CSV table of C-alpha atoms in Angstrom, one decimal:
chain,number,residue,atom,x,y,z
A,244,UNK,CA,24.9,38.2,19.1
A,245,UNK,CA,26.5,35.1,20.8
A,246,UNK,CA,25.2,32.2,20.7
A,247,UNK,CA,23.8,31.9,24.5
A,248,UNK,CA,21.9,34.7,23.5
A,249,UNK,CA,20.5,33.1,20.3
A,250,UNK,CA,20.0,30.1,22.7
A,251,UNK,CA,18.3,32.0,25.2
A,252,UNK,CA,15.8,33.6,22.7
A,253,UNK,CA,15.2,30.0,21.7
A,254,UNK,CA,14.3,29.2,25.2
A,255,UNK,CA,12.2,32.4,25.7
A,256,UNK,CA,9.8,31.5,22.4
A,257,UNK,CA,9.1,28.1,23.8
A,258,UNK,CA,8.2,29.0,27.0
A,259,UNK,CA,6.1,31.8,25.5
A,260,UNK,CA,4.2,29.8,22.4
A,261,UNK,CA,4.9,26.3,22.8
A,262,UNK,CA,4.5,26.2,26.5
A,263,UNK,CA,7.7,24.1,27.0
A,264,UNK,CA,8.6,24.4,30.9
A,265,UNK,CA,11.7,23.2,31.2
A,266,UNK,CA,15.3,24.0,30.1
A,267,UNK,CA,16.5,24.2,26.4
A,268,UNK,CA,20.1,22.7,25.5
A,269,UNK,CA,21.5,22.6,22.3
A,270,UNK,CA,21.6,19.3,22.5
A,271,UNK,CA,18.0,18.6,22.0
A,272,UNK,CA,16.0,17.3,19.3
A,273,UNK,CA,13.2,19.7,18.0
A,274,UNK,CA,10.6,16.6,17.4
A,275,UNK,CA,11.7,14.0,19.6
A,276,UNK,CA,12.7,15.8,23.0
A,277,UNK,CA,10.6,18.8,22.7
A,278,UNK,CA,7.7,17.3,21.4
A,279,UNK,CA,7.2,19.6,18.2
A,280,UNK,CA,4.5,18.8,15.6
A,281,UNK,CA,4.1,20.4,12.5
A,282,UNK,CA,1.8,22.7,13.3
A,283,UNK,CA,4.4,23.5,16.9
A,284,UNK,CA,7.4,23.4,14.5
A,285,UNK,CA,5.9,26.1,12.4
A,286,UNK,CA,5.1,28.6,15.5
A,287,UNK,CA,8.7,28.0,16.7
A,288,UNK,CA,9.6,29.3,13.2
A,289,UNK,CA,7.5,32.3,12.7
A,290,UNK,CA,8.5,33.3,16.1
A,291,UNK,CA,12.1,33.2,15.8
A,292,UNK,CA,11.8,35.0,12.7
A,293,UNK,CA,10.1,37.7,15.0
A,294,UNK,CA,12.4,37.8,17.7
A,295,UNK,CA,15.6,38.0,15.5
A,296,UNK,CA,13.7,39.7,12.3
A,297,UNK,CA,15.0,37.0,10.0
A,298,UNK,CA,14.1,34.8,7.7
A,299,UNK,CA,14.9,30.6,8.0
A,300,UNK,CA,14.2,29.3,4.4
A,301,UNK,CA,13.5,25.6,3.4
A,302,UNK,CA,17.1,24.3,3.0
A,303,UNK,CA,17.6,26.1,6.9
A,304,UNK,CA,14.9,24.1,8.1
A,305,UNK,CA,15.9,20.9,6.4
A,306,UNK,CA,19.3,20.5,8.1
A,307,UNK,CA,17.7,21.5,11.6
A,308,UNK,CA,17.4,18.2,13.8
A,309,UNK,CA,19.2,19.9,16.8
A,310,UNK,CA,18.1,23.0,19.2
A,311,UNK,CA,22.1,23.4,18.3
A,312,UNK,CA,21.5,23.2,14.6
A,313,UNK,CA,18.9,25.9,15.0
A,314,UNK,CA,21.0,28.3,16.7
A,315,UNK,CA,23.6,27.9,14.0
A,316,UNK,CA,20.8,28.4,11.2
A,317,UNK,CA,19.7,31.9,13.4
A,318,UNK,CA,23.4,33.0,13.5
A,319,UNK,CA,23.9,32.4,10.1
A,320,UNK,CA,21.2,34.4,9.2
A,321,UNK,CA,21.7,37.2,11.7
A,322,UNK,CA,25.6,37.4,10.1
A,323,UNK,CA,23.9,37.6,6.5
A,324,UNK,CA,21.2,40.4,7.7
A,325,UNK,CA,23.9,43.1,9.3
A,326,UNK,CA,23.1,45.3,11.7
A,327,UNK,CA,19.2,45.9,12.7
A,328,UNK,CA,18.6,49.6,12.0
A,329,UNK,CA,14.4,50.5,12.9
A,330,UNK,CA,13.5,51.6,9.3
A,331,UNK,CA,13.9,48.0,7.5
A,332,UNK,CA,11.4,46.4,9.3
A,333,UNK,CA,7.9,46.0,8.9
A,334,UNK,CA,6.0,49.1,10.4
A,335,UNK,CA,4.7,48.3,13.6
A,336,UNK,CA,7.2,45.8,14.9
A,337,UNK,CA,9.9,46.6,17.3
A,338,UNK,CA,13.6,46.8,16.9
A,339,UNK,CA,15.9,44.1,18.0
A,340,UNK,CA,17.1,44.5,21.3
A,341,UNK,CA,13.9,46.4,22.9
A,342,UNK,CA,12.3,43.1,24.5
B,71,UNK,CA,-35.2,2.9,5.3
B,72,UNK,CA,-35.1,7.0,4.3
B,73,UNK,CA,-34.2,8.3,0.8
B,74,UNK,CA,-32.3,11.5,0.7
B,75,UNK,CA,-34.8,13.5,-1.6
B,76,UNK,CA,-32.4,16.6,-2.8
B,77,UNK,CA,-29.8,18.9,-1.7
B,78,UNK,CA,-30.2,22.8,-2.0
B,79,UNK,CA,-27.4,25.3,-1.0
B,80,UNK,CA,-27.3,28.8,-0.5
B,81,UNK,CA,-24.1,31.7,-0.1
B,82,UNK,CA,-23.9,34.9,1.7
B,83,UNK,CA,-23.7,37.3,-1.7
B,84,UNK,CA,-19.9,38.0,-0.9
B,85,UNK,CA,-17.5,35.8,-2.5
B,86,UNK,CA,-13.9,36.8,-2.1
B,87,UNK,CA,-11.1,35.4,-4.3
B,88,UNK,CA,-8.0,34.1,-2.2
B,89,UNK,CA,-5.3,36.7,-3.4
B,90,UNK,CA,-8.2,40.0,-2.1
B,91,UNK,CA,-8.6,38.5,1.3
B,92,UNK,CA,-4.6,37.8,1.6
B,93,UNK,CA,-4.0,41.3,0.5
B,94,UNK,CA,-5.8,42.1,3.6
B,95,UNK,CA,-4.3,40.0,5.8
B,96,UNK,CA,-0.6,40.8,4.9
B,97,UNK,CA,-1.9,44.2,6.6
B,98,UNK,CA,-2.8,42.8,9.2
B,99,UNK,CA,-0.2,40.3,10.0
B,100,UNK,CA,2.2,43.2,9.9
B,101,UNK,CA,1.6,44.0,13.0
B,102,UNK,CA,3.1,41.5,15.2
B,103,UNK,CA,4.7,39.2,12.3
B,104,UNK,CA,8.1,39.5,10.4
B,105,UNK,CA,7.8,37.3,7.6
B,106,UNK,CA,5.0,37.5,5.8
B,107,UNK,CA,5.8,35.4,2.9
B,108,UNK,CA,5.6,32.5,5.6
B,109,UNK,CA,2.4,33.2,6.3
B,110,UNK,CA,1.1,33.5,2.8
B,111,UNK,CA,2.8,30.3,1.4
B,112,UNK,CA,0.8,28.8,4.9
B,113,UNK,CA,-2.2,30.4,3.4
B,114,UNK,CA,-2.0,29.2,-0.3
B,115,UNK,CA,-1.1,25.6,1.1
B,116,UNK,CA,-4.9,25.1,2.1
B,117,UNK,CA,-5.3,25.0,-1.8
B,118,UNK,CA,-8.3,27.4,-1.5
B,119,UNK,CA,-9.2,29.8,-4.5
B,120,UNK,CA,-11.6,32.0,-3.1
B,121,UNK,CA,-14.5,31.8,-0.1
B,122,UNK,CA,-18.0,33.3,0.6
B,123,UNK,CA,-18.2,35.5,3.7
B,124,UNK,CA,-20.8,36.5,5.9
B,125,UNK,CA,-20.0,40.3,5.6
B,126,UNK,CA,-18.5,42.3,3.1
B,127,UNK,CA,-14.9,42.2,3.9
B,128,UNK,CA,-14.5,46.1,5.2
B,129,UNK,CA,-17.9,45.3,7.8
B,130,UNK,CA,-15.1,42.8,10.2
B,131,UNK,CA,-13.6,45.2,11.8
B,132,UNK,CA,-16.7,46.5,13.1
B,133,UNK,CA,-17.5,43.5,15.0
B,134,UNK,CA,-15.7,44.4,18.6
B,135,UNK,CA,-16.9,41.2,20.1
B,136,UNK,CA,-18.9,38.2,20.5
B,137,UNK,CA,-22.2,39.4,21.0
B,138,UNK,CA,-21.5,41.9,17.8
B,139,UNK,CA,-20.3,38.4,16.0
B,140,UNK,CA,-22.7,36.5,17.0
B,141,UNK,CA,-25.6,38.6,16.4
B,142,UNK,CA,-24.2,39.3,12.4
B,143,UNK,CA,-24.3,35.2,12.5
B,144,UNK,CA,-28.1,35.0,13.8
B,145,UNK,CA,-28.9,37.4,10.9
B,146,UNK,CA,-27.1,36.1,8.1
B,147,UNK,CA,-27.8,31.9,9.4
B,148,UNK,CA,-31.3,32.8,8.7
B,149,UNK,CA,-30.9,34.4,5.4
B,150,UNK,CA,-28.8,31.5,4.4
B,151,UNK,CA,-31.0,29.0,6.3
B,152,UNK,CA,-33.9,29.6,4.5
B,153,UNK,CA,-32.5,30.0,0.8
B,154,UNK,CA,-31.1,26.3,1.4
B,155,UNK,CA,-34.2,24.8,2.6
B,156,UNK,CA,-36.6,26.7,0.4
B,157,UNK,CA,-34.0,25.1,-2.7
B,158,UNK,CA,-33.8,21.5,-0.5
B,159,UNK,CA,-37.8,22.0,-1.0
B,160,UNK,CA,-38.0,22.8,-4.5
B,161,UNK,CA,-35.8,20.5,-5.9
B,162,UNK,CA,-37.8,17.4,-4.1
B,163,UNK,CA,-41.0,19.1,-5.1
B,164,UNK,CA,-42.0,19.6,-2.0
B,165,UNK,CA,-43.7,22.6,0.1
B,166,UNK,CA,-42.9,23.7,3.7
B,167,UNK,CA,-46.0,21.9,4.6
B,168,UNK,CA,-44.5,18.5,3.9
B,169,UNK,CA,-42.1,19.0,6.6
B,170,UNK,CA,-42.1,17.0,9.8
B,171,UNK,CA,-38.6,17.4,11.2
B,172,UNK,CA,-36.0,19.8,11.2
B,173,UNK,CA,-32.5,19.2,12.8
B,174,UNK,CA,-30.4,21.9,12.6
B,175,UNK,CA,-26.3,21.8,12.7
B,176,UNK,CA,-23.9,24.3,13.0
B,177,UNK,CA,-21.0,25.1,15.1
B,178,UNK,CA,-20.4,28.6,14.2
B,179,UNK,CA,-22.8,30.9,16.5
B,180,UNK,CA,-25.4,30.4,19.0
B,181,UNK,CA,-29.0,31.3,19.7
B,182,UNK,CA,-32.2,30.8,21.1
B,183,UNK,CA,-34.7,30.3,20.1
B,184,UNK,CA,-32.5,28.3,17.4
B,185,UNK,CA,-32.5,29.6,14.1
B,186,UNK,CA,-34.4,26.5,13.1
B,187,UNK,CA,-37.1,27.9,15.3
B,188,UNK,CA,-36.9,30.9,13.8
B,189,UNK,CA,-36.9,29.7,10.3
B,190,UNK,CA,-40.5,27.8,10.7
B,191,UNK,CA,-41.7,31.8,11.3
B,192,UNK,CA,-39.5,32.4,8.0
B,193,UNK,CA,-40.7,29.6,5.7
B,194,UNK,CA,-44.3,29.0,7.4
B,195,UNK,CA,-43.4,25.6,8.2
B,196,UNK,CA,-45.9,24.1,10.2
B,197,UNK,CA,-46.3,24.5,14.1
B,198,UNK,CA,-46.3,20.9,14.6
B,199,UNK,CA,-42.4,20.5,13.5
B,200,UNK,CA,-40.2,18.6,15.7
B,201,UNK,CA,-37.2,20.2,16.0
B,202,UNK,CA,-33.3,19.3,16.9
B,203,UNK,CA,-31.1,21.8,17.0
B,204,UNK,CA,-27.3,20.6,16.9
B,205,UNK,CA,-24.6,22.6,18.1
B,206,UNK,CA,-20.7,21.6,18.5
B,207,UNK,CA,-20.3,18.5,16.2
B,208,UNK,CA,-18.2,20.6,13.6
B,209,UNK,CA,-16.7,19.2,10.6
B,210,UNK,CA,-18.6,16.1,11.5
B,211,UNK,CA,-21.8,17.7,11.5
B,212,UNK,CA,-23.0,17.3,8.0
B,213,UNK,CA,-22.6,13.3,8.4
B,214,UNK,CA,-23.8,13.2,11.9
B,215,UNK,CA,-26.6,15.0,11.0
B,216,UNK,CA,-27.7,13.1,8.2
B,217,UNK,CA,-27.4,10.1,10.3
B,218,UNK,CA,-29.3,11.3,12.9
B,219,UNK,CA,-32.1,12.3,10.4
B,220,UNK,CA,-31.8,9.0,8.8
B,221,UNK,CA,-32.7,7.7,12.7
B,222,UNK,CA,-35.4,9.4,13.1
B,223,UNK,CA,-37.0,8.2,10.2
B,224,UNK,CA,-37.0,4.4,11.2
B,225,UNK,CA,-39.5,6.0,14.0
B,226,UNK,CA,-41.3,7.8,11.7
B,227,UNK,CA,-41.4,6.6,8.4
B,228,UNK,CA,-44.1,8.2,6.5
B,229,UNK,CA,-42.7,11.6,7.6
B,230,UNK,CA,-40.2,14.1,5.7
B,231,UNK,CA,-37.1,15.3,7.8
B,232,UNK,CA,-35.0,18.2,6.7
B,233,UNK,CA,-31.2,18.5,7.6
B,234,UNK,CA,-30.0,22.2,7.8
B,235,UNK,CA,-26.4,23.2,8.2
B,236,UNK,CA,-25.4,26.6,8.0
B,237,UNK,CA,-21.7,27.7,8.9
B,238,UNK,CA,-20.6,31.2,9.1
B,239,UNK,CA,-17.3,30.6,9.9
B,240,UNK,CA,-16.0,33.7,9.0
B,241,UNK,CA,-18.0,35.4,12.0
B,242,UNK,CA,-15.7,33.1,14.0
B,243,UNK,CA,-12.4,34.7,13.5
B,244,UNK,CA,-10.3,36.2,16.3
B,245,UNK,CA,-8.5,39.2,14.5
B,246,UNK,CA,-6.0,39.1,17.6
B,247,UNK,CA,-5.1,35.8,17.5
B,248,UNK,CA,-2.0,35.4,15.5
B,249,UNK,CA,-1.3,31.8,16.3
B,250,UNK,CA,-0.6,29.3,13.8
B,251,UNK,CA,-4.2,27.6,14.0
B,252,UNK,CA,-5.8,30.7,13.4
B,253,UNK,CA,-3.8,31.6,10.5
B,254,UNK,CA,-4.3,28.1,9.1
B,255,UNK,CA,-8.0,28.4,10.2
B,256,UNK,CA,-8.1,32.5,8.5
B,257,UNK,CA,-7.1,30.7,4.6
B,258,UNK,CA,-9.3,27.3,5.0
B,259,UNK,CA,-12.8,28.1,6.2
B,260,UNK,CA,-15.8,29.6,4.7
B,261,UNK,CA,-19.2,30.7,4.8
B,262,UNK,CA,-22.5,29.0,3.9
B,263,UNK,CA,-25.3,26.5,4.3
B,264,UNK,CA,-26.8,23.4,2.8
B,265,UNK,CA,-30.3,21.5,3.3
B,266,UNK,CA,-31.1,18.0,2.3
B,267,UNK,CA,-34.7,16.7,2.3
B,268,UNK,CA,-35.1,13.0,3.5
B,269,UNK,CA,-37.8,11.4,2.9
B,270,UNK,CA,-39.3,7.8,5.7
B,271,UNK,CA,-39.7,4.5,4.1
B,272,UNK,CA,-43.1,5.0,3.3
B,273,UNK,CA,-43.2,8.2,2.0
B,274,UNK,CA,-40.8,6.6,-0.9
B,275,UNK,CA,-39.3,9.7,-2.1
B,276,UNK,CA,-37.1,9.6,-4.8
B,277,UNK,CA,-33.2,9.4,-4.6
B,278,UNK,CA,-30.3,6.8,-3.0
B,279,UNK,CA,-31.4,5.1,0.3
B,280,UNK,CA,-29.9,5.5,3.6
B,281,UNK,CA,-29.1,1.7,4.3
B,282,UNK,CA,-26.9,2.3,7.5
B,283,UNK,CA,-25.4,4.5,9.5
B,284,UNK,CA,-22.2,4.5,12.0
B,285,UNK,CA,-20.5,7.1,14.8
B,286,UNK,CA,-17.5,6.4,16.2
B,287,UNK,CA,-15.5,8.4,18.8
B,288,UNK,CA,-11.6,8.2,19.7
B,289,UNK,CA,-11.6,7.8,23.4
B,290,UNK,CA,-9.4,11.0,25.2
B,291,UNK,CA,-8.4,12.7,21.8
B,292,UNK,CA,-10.7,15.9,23.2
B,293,UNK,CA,-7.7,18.1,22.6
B,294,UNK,CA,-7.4,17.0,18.7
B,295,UNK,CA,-9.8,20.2,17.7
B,296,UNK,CA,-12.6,21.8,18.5
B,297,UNK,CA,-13.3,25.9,20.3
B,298,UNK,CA,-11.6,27.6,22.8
B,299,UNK,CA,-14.4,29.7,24.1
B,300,UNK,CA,-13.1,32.8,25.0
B,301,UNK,CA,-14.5,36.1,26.1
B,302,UNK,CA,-14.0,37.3,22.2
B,303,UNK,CA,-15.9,34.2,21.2
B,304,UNK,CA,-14.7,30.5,19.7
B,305,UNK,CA,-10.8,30.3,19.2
B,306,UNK,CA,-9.8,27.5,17.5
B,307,UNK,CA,-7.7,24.6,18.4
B,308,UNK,CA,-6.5,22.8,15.6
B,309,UNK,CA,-3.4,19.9,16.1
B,310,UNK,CA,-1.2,18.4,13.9
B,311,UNK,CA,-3.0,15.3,14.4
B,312,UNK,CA,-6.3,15.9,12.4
B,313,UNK,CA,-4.5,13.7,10.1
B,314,UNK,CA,-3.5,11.2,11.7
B,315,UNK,CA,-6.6,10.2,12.5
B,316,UNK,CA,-7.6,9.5,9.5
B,317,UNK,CA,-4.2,7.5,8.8
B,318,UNK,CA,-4.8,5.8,11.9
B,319,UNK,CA,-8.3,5.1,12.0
B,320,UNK,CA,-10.7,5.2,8.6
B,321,UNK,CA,-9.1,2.2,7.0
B,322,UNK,CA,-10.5,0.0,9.8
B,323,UNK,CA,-13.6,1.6,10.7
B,324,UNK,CA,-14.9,1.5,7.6
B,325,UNK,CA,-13.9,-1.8,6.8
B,326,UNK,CA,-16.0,-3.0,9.8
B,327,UNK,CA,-18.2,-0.9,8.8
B,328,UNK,CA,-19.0,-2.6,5.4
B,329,UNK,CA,-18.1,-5.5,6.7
B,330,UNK,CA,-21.6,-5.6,9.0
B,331,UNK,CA,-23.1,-4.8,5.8
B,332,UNK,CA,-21.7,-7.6,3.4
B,333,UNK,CA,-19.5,-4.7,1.6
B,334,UNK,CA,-16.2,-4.0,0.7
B,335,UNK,CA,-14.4,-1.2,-0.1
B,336,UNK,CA,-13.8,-2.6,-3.5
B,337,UNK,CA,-17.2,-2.1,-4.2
B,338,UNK,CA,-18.3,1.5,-2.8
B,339,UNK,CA,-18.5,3.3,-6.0
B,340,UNK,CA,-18.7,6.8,-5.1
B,341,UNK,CA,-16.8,8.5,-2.1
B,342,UNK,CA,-18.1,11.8,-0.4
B,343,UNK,CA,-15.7,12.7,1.7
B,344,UNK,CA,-15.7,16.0,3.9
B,345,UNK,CA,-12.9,18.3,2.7
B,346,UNK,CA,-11.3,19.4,5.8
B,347,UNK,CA,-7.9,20.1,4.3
B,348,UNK,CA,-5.4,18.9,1.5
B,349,UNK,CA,-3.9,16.9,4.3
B,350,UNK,CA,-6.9,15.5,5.4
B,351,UNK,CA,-7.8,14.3,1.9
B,352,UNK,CA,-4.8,12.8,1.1
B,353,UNK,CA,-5.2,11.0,4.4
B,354,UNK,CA,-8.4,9.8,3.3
B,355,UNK,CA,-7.1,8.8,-0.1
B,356,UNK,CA,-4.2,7.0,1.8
B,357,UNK,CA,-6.5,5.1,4.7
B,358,UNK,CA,-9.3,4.1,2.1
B,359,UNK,CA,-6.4,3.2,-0.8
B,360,UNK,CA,-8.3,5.3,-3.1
B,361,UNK,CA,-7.8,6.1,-6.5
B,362,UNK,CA,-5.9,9.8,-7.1
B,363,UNK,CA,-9.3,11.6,-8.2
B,364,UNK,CA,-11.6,9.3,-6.1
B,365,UNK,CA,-12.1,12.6,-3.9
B,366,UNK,CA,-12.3,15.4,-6.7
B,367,UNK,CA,-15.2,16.4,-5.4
B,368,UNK,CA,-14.2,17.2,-2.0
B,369,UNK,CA,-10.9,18.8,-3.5
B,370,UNK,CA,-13.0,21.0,-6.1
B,371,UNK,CA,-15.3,22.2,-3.4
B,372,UNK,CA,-12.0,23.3,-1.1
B,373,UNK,CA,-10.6,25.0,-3.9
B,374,UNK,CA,-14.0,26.6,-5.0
B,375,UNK,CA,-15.4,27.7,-1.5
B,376,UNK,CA,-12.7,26.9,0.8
B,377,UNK,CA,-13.9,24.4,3.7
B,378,UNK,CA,-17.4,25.2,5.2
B,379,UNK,CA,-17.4,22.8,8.8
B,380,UNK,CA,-20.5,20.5,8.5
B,381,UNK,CA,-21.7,22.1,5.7
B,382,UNK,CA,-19.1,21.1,3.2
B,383,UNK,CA,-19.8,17.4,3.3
B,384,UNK,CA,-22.9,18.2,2.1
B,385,UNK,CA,-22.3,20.2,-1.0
B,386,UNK,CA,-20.2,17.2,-1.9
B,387,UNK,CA,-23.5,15.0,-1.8
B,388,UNK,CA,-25.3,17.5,-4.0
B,389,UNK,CA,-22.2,17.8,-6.2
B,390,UNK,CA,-22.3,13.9,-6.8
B,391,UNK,CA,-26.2,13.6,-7.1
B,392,UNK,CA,-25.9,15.8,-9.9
B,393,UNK,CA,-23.4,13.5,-11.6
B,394,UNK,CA,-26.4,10.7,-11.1
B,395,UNK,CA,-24.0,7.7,-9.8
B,396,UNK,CA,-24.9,4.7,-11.4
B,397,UNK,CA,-28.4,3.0,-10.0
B,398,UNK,CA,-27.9,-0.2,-7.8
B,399,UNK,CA,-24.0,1.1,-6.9
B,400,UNK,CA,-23.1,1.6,-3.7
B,401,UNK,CA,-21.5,5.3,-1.8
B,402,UNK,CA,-20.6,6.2,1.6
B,403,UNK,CA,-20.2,9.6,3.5
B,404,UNK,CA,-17.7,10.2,6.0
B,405,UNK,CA,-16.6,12.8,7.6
B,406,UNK,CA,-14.6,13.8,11.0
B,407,UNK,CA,-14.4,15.9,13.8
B,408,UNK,CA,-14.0,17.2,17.3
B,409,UNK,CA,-14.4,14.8,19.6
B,410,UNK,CA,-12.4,13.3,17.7
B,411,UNK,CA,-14.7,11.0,16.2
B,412,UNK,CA,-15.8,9.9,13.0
B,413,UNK,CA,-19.6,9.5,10.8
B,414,UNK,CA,-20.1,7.0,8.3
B,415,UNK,CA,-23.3,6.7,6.2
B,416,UNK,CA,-24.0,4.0,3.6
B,417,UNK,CA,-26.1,5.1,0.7
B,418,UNK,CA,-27.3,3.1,-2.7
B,419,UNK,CA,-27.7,5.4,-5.4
């Protein structure tokens, strides 16, 4: 997945759950430019884990300051999960690439 | 000036250890979330060990909508209702008869007539009862309400007021709503009620003295917390913020507080705090400069039934009664909520 992709699933979640408006760079800073609270950061967490079935742990999130820093953390993790196949995922929860 | 009299409480029958209820919810998370060890470590961070609920566990999935919710809640409010007062009575050695007031709190269901209504059918309290039924304060009910007790009182100080709160909050629960609040709100709250018997001036009850009371509201912090209310019934909203409020604000209002009074913080003996979250408490502990276990109350009674809206407070008060503070010293309530605002109630055990 490149990472305009990653960037525009990014964008996608915080239009969807955060109810950002505008555009996302990579620029950006998570709790200074887009506003995010705990409670905000957390959504913006448990939905990119949904839209890219991974998992971000603590020392992910620590280094993360930039919307650029996240979409290296997602890659990252994308790289060390392989391929998507339908049958690793919980049940009830579509494969990658079907939204 | 009133004298809080006794405490009772009172549980729906079906207590539910954290690790039963998260078993259940994995299952349900599954359906629209990835990773579900997220969501448990978000569930075990409320620190709570295990909660009362309205319903056995397997009867929730029955309940379709609101009116199915809320009708479970009229039901159970009065079962609960009742047991508190009727132990609020017992332990101030009192009857139903003695009763002159009854303000009733909750912010988990609706009805009319109010379940306080219906409870003077249930207790045979007597017809001339003045009721106040108090919907929508939430967390800050339990403070607000004894406040507003402790008012009424003044007016009528040969009378005996009783404060109920009962909070089902379990009945509250959108099953479809995933979102971070709800999660948070699925591990935190509980189910429940409490009653306190006050007693006028010169009916000179037993038991520490109300000697002041204070409310204070944040101007245009509405969106802090509070309901959503939704065609599936009350969806929570629940900031980051709750917090901050207390980091912001308790330090000073309670220092003007006791200030009006001649006090200091220095010499409040005995906090009872409202547990609305480890966060919360250590807020509290922060803002007030506290001593670490100067809120082990409020943290035992999150960890033992989870945090029960205005209710909670209340327990506390029991809680610390029981441990018979030292005559002559001095103890203040506090609690917060939607609004946001704050309560504050000066006692002398």
């Amino acid at each position: 997945m490149t990472d305009a992709a990653i960037l525009a699933g990014i964008a996608d979640v915080a239009r969807e759950h955060l109810e950002w408006p505008g555009p996302v760079r990579p620029e950006m800073r998570l709790v200074e430019e887009l506003r995010l609270d705990s409670i905000k950061l957390l959504t913006l967490a448990i939905e990119l884990e949904n839209r890219f079935r991974i998992r971000l742990d603590e020392e992910d999130e620590s280094a993360i300051v930039t919307v650029g820093d996240l979409v290296a953390a997602i890659r990252r993790r994308l790289v060390d999960r392989g391929p998507w196949t339908a049958d690793r995922g919980p049940e009830g929860l579509d494969p990658e690439g079907s939204r | 000036m009133a004298s809080i009299a006794a405490v009772g409480r009172a549980f729906p029958p079906n207590y539910y250890d954290q690790d039963t209820l998260l078993a259940a919810f994995r299952t349900h998370w599954a359906t629209r979330h990835f990773n579900l060890d997220r969501l448990e470590a978000l569930h075990r961070n409320v620190l709570v060990g295990g909660r009362h609920l309205a319903l056995p566990m397997e009867d929730y999935a029955k309940l379709t909508g609101f009116g199915a919710a809320n009708g479970a809640w009229i039901e159970v409010a009065q079962e609960v209702g009742e047991a508190a007062v009727r132990a609020a009575l017992a332990e101030a050695g009192l009857t139903p008869a003695d009763v002159d007031a009854l303000f009733f709190v909750t912010v988990t269901g609706v009805a009319t007539p109010s379940i306080d209504a219906r409870l003077i059918n249930r207790l045979g309290l007597p017809a001339r009862v003045k009721r106040v039924p108090i919907f929508g304060l939430g967390c800050v009910g339990g403070a607000a309400g004894l406040a507003r007790a402790a008012d009424y009182l003044k007016a009528f100080p040969d009378h005996v007021a009783v404060l109920l709160s009962v909070e089902l909050c379990s009945l509250t629960l959108q099953r479809d709503d995933l979102s971070v609040p709800n999660l948070i709100a699925s591990g935190l709250f509980g189910d429940g009620g409490a009653a306190v018997v006050l007693g006028g001036r010169r009916r000179d009850l037993p038991g520490p003295r109300v000697l002041a009371t204070r409310s204070i509201f944040y101007p245009d912090t509405e969106g802090v917390m509070g309901w959503e209310v939704t065609d599936g019934g009350f969806k929570i909203v629940l900031s980051a913020e709750v917090p901050d409020m207390a980091r912001r604000f308790l330090r000073h209002d309670v220092d003007a507080f006791l200030a009006d009074h001649g006090l200091t913080r220095d010499r409040i003996s005995t906090w009872v705090a409202h547990p609305g979250g480890p966060k919360v408490l250590l807020a509290m502990t922060e803002a007030l400069e506290l001593q670490e276990d100067a809120l082990e109350p409020a943290w035992r009674s999150l960890r033992e039934v989870g945090n029960m809206s205005s209710t909670s407070v209340l327990l506390i008060l029991q809680d610390t009664l029981r441990r018979r503070p030292a005559a002559g010293g001095y103890g203040v309530i506090v609690a917060m909520g939607p609004g946001f605002c704050s309560e504050l109630v000066l006692v002398r055990w």
